[in-house]
PDB file of C-alpha atoms in Angstrom:
ATOM      1  CA  MET A   1     108.696 148.512  90.171  1.00  0.00           C
ATOM      2  CA  LYS A   2     110.888 149.796  92.504  1.00  0.00           C
ATOM      3  CA  THR A   3     110.921 153.941  93.481  1.00  0.00           C
ATOM      4  CA  ILE A   4     113.650 155.968  91.992  1.00  0.00           C
ATOM      5  CA  GLY A   5     114.684 158.874  94.172  1.00  0.00           C
ATOM      6  CA  LEU A   6     116.446 161.785  92.272  1.00  0.00           C
ATOM      7  CA  LEU A   7     118.669 164.334  93.994  1.00  0.00           C
ATOM      8  CA  GLY A   8     117.758 166.812  91.559  1.00  0.00           C
ATOM      9  CA  GLY A   9     117.717 170.891  91.043  1.00  0.00           C
ATOM     10  CA  MET A  10     121.401 171.172  89.658  1.00  0.00           C
ATOM     11  CA  SER A  11     120.133 172.416  87.610  1.00  0.00           C
ATOM     12  CA  TRP A  12     116.386 171.774  87.126  1.00  0.00           C
ATOM     13  CA  GLU A  13     116.820 172.225  83.669  1.00  0.00           C
ATOM     14  CA  SER A  14     118.397 168.614  83.305  1.00  0.00           C
ATOM     15  CA  THR A  15     116.342 167.860  86.250  1.00  0.00           C
ATOM     16  CA  GLN A  16     113.206 167.862  83.732  1.00  0.00           C
ATOM     17  CA  SER A  17     115.463 165.654  81.086  1.00  0.00           C
ATOM     18  CA  TYR A  18     115.817 162.972  83.881  1.00  0.00           C
ATOM     19  CA  TYR A  19     111.821 162.884  84.658  1.00  0.00           C
ATOM     20  CA  ALA A  20     111.033 163.136  81.160  1.00  0.00           C
ATOM     21  CA  LEU A  21     113.722 159.823  79.832  1.00  0.00           C
ATOM     22  CA  ILE A  22     112.668 157.973  82.785  1.00  0.00           C
ATOM     23  CA  ASN A  23     109.386 157.985  82.587  1.00  0.00           C
ATOM     24  CA  GLN A  24     109.722 157.214  78.381  1.00  0.00           C
ATOM     25  CA  GLY A  25     111.792 154.123  79.396  1.00  0.00           C
ATOM     26  CA  VAL A  26     109.187 152.711  81.650  1.00  0.00           C
ATOM     27  CA  LYS A  27     106.988 153.409  79.018  1.00  0.00           C
ATOM     28  CA  GLU A  28     108.651 151.542  76.494  1.00  0.00           C
ATOM     29  CA  ALA A  29     109.166 148.848  78.586  1.00  0.00           C
ATOM     30  CA  LEU A  30     105.717 148.280  80.148  1.00  0.00           C
ATOM     31  CA  GLY A  31     103.649 150.025  77.867  1.00  0.00           C
ATOM     32  CA  GLY A  32     100.222 151.381  77.891  1.00  0.00           C
ATOM     33  CA  LEU A  33      99.586 154.112  80.448  1.00  0.00           C
ATOM     34  CA  HIS A  34     103.041 152.764  82.584  1.00  0.00           C
ATOM     35  CA  SER A  35     105.023 155.709  84.246  1.00  0.00           C
ATOM     36  CA  ALA A  36     107.924 155.504  86.499  1.00  0.00           C
ATOM     37  CA  ARG A  37     107.721 155.525  90.483  1.00  0.00           C
ATOM     38  CA  MET A  38     109.524 158.481  91.218  1.00  0.00           C
ATOM     39  CA  LEU A  39     110.354 160.952  94.003  1.00  0.00           C
ATOM     40  CA  ILE A  40     112.471 164.344  93.305  1.00  0.00           C
ATOM     41  CA  CYS A  41     114.294 166.751  95.796  1.00  0.00           C
ATOM     42  CA  SER A  42     115.037 170.046  93.816  1.00  0.00           C
ATOM     43  CA  VAL A  43     117.980 171.507  95.532  1.00  0.00           C
ATOM     44  CA  ASP A  44     118.203 175.127  95.220  1.00  0.00           C
ATOM     45  CA  PHE A  45     121.454 175.340  93.008  1.00  0.00           C
ATOM     46  CA  ALA A  46     122.269 178.800  93.504  1.00  0.00           C
ATOM     47  CA  GLU A  47     123.776 177.278  97.186  1.00  0.00           C
ATOM     48  CA  ILE A  48     125.432 174.593  95.789  1.00  0.00           C
ATOM     49  CA  ALA A  49     127.221 176.538  93.208  1.00  0.00           C
ATOM     50  CA  GLU A  50     128.172 179.000  95.805  1.00  0.00           C
ATOM     51  CA  LEU A  51     129.637 176.035  97.607  1.00  0.00           C
ATOM     52  CA  GLN A  52     131.594 174.654  94.696  1.00  0.00           C
ATOM     53  CA  GLN A  53     133.099 177.714  93.860  1.00  0.00           C
ATOM     54  CA  ARG A  54     134.125 178.423  97.804  1.00  0.00           C
ATOM     55  CA  ASN A  55     135.612 174.978  97.486  1.00  0.00           C
ATOM     56  CA  GLU A  56     133.109 173.680 100.463  1.00  0.00           C
ATOM     57  CA  TRP A  57     132.696 170.055  99.433  1.00  0.00           C
ATOM     58  CA  ASP A  58     132.308 168.806 102.905  1.00  0.00           C
ATOM     59  CA  GLN A  59     129.675 171.151 103.058  1.00  0.00           C
ATOM     60  CA  ALA A  60     127.796 170.461  99.664  1.00  0.00           C
ATOM     61  CA  GLY A  61     127.910 166.546 100.700  1.00  0.00           C
ATOM     62  CA  GLU A  62     126.420 167.120 104.007  1.00  0.00           C
ATOM     63  CA  LEU A  63     123.707 169.252 102.767  1.00  0.00           C
ATOM     64  CA  LEU A  64     122.721 166.659  99.626  1.00  0.00           C
ATOM     65  CA  ALA A  65     123.096 163.491 101.969  1.00  0.00           C
ATOM     66  CA  ALA A  66     120.421 165.018 104.212  1.00  0.00           C
ATOM     67  CA  GLU A  67     118.120 165.234 101.574  1.00  0.00           C
ATOM     68  CA  ALA A  68     119.155 161.846  99.779  1.00  0.00           C
ATOM     69  CA  LEU A  69     118.224 160.853 103.220  1.00  0.00           C
ATOM     70  CA  ARG A  70     114.783 162.734 103.487  1.00  0.00           C
ATOM     71  CA  LEU A  71     114.309 160.693  99.337  1.00  0.00           C
ATOM     72  CA  GLN A  72     115.168 157.251 101.507  1.00  0.00           C
ATOM     73  CA  GLN A  73     112.882 158.077 104.129  1.00  0.00           C
ATOM     74  CA  ALA A  74     110.191 158.901 102.127  1.00  0.00           C
ATOM     75  CA  GLY A  75     110.049 156.024  99.889  1.00  0.00           C
ATOM     76  CA  ALA A  76     113.157 155.924  97.355  1.00  0.00           C
ATOM     77  CA  GLU A  77     114.253 152.377  96.808  1.00  0.00           C
ATOM     78  CA  LEU A  78     117.607 153.502  94.595  1.00  0.00           C
ATOM     79  CA  LEU A  79     118.810 156.890  94.503  1.00  0.00           C
ATOM     80  CA  LEU A  80     120.122 159.062  91.559  1.00  0.00           C
ATOM     81  CA  ILE A  81     122.273 162.562  91.682  1.00  0.00           C
ATOM     82  CA  GLY A  82     121.324 164.056  88.756  1.00  0.00           C
ATOM     83  CA  THR A  83     124.552 165.898  88.171  1.00  0.00           C
ATOM     84  CA  ASN A  84     127.918 164.577  87.121  1.00  0.00           C
ATOM     85  CA  THR A  85     129.962 166.910  89.338  1.00  0.00           C
ATOM     86  CA  MET A  86     127.962 166.441  92.342  1.00  0.00           C
ATOM     87  CA  HIS A  87     129.095 162.581  92.163  1.00  0.00           C
ATOM     88  CA  LYS A  88     132.523 164.383  93.869  1.00  0.00           C
ATOM     89  CA  VAL A  89     130.318 164.001  97.119  1.00  0.00           C
ATOM     90  CA  ALA A  90     129.132 160.926  96.422  1.00  0.00           C
ATOM     91  CA  PRO A  91     130.848 158.702  99.254  1.00  0.00           C
ATOM     92  CA  ALA A  92     129.228 161.405 101.469  1.00  0.00           C
ATOM     93  CA  ILE A  93     125.802 160.338 100.425  1.00  0.00           C
ATOM     94  CA  GLU A  94     126.318 156.643 100.255  1.00  0.00           C
ATOM     95  CA  ALA A  95     127.126 156.951 103.723  1.00  0.00           C
ATOM     96  CA  ALA A  96     124.151 158.494 104.911  1.00  0.00           C
ATOM     97  CA  ILE A  97     121.811 156.168 103.173  1.00  0.00           C
ATOM     98  CA  SER A  98     121.216 152.447 103.010  1.00  0.00           C
ATOM     99  CA  ILE A  99     119.320 151.954  99.659  1.00  0.00           C
ATOM    100  CA  PRO A 100     121.599 151.861  96.519  1.00  0.00           C
ATOM    101  CA  LEU A 101     123.225 155.102  94.814  1.00  0.00           C
ATOM    102  CA  LEU A 102     123.873 154.050  90.648  1.00  0.00           C
ATOM    103  CA  HIS A 103     126.608 156.361  90.020  1.00  0.00           C
ATOM    104  CA  VAL A 104     127.197 158.174  86.890  1.00  0.00           C
ATOM    105  CA  ALA A 105     130.349 157.139  85.868  1.00  0.00           C
ATOM    106  CA  ASP A 106     129.659 153.649  86.236  1.00  0.00           C
ATOM    107  CA  ALA A 107     126.754 153.758  83.794  1.00  0.00           C
ATOM    108  CA  ALA A 108     128.437 155.732  81.775  1.00  0.00           C
ATOM    109  CA  ALA A 109     131.498 153.174  81.548  1.00  0.00           C
ATOM    110  CA  ALA A 110     129.280 150.513  80.914  1.00  0.00           C
ATOM    111  CA  ALA A 111     127.909 152.278  77.593  1.00  0.00           C
ATOM    112  CA  LEU A 112     131.229 152.410  76.729  1.00  0.00           C
ATOM    113  CA  LYS A 113     132.733 149.346  77.089  1.00  0.00           C
ATOM    114  CA  ALA A 114     129.128 147.970  75.580  1.00  0.00           C
ATOM    115  CA  GLU A 115     130.234 149.912  72.465  1.00  0.00           C
ATOM    116  CA  GLY A 116     134.030 148.896  72.489  1.00  0.00           C
ATOM    117  CA  VAL A 117     134.870 152.139  73.608  1.00  0.00           C
ATOM    118  CA  GLN A 118     137.979 152.100  75.556  1.00  0.00           C
ATOM    119  CA  ARG A 119     139.871 155.965  75.345  1.00  0.00           C
ATOM    120  CA  ALA A 120     136.971 158.707  75.514  1.00  0.00           C
ATOM    121  CA  GLY A 121     137.004 162.382  75.898  1.00  0.00           C
ATOM    122  CA  LEU A 122     135.465 164.154  78.733  1.00  0.00           C
ATOM    123  CA  LEU A 123     133.389 167.417  78.297  1.00  0.00           C
ATOM    124  CA  GLY A 124     132.193 169.067  81.845  1.00  0.00           C
ATOM    125  CA  THR A 125     132.542 171.608  84.243  1.00  0.00           C
ATOM    126  CA  ALA A 126     135.809 172.255  85.131  1.00  0.00           C
ATOM    127  CA  PHE A 127     135.566 170.048  88.692  1.00  0.00           C
ATOM    128  CA  THR A 128     134.997 167.368  86.607  1.00  0.00           C
ATOM    129  CA  MET A 129     137.337 167.325  83.735  1.00  0.00           C
ATOM    130  CA  GLU A 130     139.855 168.343  85.999  1.00  0.00           C
ATOM    131  CA  GLN A 131     139.594 166.891  89.217  1.00  0.00           C
ATOM    132  CA  ALA A 132     140.836 163.043  89.784  1.00  0.00           C
ATOM    133  CA  PHE A 133     136.808 162.205  91.272  1.00  0.00           C
ATOM    134  CA  TYR A 134     135.282 161.294  88.028  1.00  0.00           C
ATOM    135  CA  ARG A 135     138.277 159.923  85.612  1.00  0.00           C
ATOM    136  CA  GLU A 136     139.567 157.864  88.340  1.00  0.00           C
ATOM    137  CA  ARG A 137     136.306 156.244  88.580  1.00  0.00           C
ATOM    138  CA  LEU A 138     136.595 155.658  84.471  1.00  0.00           C
ATOM    139  CA  ALA A 139     139.752 154.414  84.960  1.00  0.00           C
ATOM    140  CA  ALA A 140     138.682 152.017  87.635  1.00  0.00           C
ATOM    141  CA  ASN A 141     136.276 150.897  84.722  1.00  0.00           C
ATOM    142  CA  GLY A 142     139.009 150.551  82.308  1.00  0.00           C
ATOM    143  CA  ILE A 143     138.360 153.834  80.329  1.00  0.00           C
ATOM    144  CA  GLU A 144     140.977 155.915  79.193  1.00  0.00           C
ATOM    145  CA  VAL A 145     140.017 159.592  79.838  1.00  0.00           C
ATOM    146  CA  ILE A 146     141.267 162.521  77.695  1.00  0.00           C
ATOM    147  CA  THR A 147     140.412 166.266  78.334  1.00  0.00           C
ATOM    148  CA  PRO A 148     140.020 169.267  76.393  1.00  0.00           C
ATOM    149  CA  GLU A 149     143.020 171.899  76.715  1.00  0.00           C
ATOM    150  CA  PRO A 150     142.990 174.469  79.281  1.00  0.00           C
ATOM    151  CA  ALA A 151     141.035 177.254  77.224  1.00  0.00           C
ATOM    152  CA  GLU A 152     138.972 174.798  75.867  1.00  0.00           C
ATOM    153  CA  ARG A 153     137.899 173.394  79.389  1.00  0.00           C
ATOM    154  CA  ALA A 154     137.309 177.066  80.460  1.00  0.00           C
ATOM    155  CA  ASP A 155     135.124 177.783  77.167  1.00  0.00           C
ATOM    156  CA  ILE A 156     133.378 174.317  77.875  1.00  0.00           C
ATOM    157  CA  HIS A 157     132.850 175.440  81.949  1.00  0.00           C
ATOM    158  CA  ARG A 158     131.601 179.293  81.114  1.00  0.00           C
ATOM    159  CA  ILE A 159     128.951 177.809  78.483  1.00  0.00           C
ATOM    160  CA  ILE A 160     127.683 175.598  81.257  1.00  0.00           C
ATOM    161  CA  PHE A 161     127.301 177.508  83.864  1.00  0.00           C
ATOM    162  CA  GLU A 162     126.143 180.775  81.829  1.00  0.00           C
ATOM    163  CA  GLU A 163     124.189 179.830  79.190  1.00  0.00           C
ATOM    164  CA  LEU A 164     122.776 176.104  79.584  1.00  0.00           C
ATOM    165  CA  CYS A 165     122.100 175.863  83.628  1.00  0.00           C
ATOM    166  CA  LEU A 166     119.941 178.925  82.576  1.00  0.00           C
ATOM    167  CA  GLY A 167     118.428 177.555  79.696  1.00  0.00           C
ATOM    168  CA  GLU A 168     120.372 179.568  76.859  1.00  0.00           C
ATOM    169  CA  LEU A 169     120.858 177.409  74.188  1.00  0.00           C
ATOM    170  CA  ARG A 170     123.398 179.206  71.343  1.00  0.00           C
ATOM    171  CA  ASP A 171     124.484 178.048  67.758  1.00  0.00           C
ATOM    172  CA  SER A 172     128.264 179.742  68.485  1.00  0.00           C
ATOM    173  CA  SER A 173     128.534 177.685  71.717  1.00  0.00           C
ATOM    174  CA  ARG A 174     127.458 174.415  70.386  1.00  0.00           C
ATOM    175  CA  GLN A 175     129.982 175.458  67.545  1.00  0.00           C
ATOM    176  CA  ARG A 176     132.740 175.604  70.017  1.00  0.00           C
ATOM    177  CA  PHE A 177     131.512 171.975  71.645  1.00  0.00           C
ATOM    178  CA  VAL A 178     132.069 170.476  68.111  1.00  0.00           C
ATOM    179  CA  GLN A 179     135.388 172.034  67.519  1.00  0.00           C
ATOM    180  CA  ILE A 180     136.527 170.788  70.821  1.00  0.00           C
ATOM    181  CA  ILE A 181     135.074 167.119  70.075  1.00  0.00           C
ATOM    182  CA  ASP A 182     136.813 167.630  67.037  1.00  0.00           C
ATOM    183  CA  ALA A 183     140.001 168.219  68.852  1.00  0.00           C
ATOM    184  CA  LEU A 184     139.548 165.364  71.225  1.00  0.00           C
ATOM    185  CA  ALA A 185     138.802 162.402  68.407  1.00  0.00           C
ATOM    186  CA  ALA A 186     142.026 163.860  66.684  1.00  0.00           C
ATOM    187  CA  GLN A 187     143.756 163.162  69.912  1.00  0.00           C
ATOM    188  CA  GLY A 188     142.370 159.566  69.518  1.00  0.00           C
ATOM    189  CA  ALA A 189     138.821 159.384  71.501  1.00  0.00           C
ATOM    190  CA  ALA A 190     136.984 157.043  69.863  1.00  0.00           C
ATOM    191  CA  GLY A 191     133.803 158.648  71.547  1.00  0.00           C
ATOM    192  CA  ILE A 192     132.878 161.550  73.854  1.00  0.00           C
ATOM    193  CA  ILE A 193     131.123 161.519  77.411  1.00  0.00           C
ATOM    194  CA  LEU A 194     128.891 164.517  77.575  1.00  0.00           C
ATOM    195  CA  GLY A 195     130.037 164.405  81.316  1.00  0.00           C
ATOM    196  CA  CYS A 196     127.444 167.058  82.429  1.00  0.00           C
ATOM    197  CA  THR A 197     123.983 166.698  82.269  1.00  0.00           C
ATOM    198  CA  GLU A 198     123.012 169.902  80.616  1.00  0.00           C
ATOM    199  CA  ILE A 199     125.204 169.414  77.490  1.00  0.00           C
ATOM    200  CA  GLY A 200     122.783 167.263  75.772  1.00  0.00           C
ATOM    201  CA  LEU A 201     120.377 170.216  75.993  1.00  0.00           C
ATOM    202  CA  LEU A 202     122.731 172.120  73.163  1.00  0.00           C
ATOM    203  CA  VAL A 203     124.624 169.153  71.778  1.00  0.00           C
ATOM    204  CA  GLN A 204     123.550 166.114  69.966  1.00  0.00           C
ATOM    205  CA  GLN A 205     124.380 162.936  67.544  1.00  0.00           C
ATOM    206  CA  GLN A 206     123.206 164.871  64.467  1.00  0.00           C
ATOM    207  CA  ASP A 207     125.820 167.366  65.030  1.00  0.00           C
ATOM    208  CA  THR A 208     128.956 165.340  64.979  1.00  0.00           C
ATOM    209  CA  PRO A 209     130.145 162.230  63.464  1.00  0.00           C
ATOM    210  CA  ILE A 210     131.814 161.344  66.500  1.00  0.00           C
ATOM    211  CA  ARG A 211     129.922 159.110  68.955  1.00  0.00           C
ATOM    212  CA  LEU A 212     128.608 160.878  71.756  1.00  0.00           C
ATOM    213  CA  PHE A 213     127.841 159.608  75.010  1.00  0.00           C
ATOM    214  CA  ASP A 214     124.915 161.652  76.827  1.00  0.00           C
ATOM    215  CA  THR A 215     125.482 160.487  80.198  1.00  0.00           C
ATOM    216  CA  THR A 216     121.872 162.318  81.277  1.00  0.00           C
ATOM    217  CA  ARG A 217     120.330 159.957  78.795  1.00  0.00           C
ATOM    218  CA  ILE A 218     122.627 156.873  79.966  1.00  0.00           C
ATOM    219  CA  HIS A 219     122.175 157.324  83.715  1.00  0.00           C
ATOM    220  CA  ALA A 220     118.275 157.575  82.739  1.00  0.00           C
ATOM    221  CA  GLN A 221     118.090 154.115  81.531  1.00  0.00           C
ATOM    222  CA  ALA A 222     120.327 152.633  84.187  1.00  0.00           C
ATOM    223  CA  ALA A 223     117.526 154.148  86.539  1.00  0.00           C
ATOM    224  CA  VAL A 224     114.722 152.446  84.877  1.00  0.00           C
ATOM    225  CA  ALA A 225     116.511 149.173  84.287  1.00  0.00           C
ATOM    226  CA  THR A 226     117.595 148.745  88.173  1.00  0.00           C
ATOM    227  CA  ALA A 227     113.972 150.079  88.973  1.00  0.00           C
ATOM    228  CA  LEU A 228     112.359 147.564  86.640  1.00  0.00           C
ATOM    229  CA  GLY A 229     114.575 144.901  87.884  1.00  0.00           C
ATOM    230  CA  ARG A 230     116.375 144.234  84.622  1.00  0.00           C
TER     231      ARG A 230
END
């Protein structure tokens, strides 16, 4: 079993989901008392969020690249960035390390293609929905992406940062997400990418008939498969 390195804390609410999902995956694969070999670096999300807001992505990339290198030096043999948005600085992180980085958008695209979904709606932070780094990565993997309308994107971004990252799960926000999912399905989305690691805490498959692709779960499953050589 390879040792998984996780860049977490962005937010810690979703980092604990990664930890649970990865260990559950190893237990299911190996049985008994098996659990994951895992190293976690949990950063102070307030620092990262401030850099996001100031559009200082290079500095954010340097910060996370240094932490990724620390994980490698501590013994990590593969790396996960436990947040969709900060894959914007994935190139800077990859340049700093020599171990493989499992990109969340690649894992998501593989899951979509496995179920024959070629056109998907993307939900996430405003950075993820509106900037090119994530949508282009999906497009390079053959996935056509559609995003919500501007007012809907603003609502999603607000709910993520003002509620989900703080551990607040509100029925009214769940209903708003379902409305937006329905609108994307009406535009031809055959599936919905939950492209923020906190969204799966609020919206689950039981809430909508539209196929959901929870990137936290998908990313964790990819990490387990890679760590176990499968």
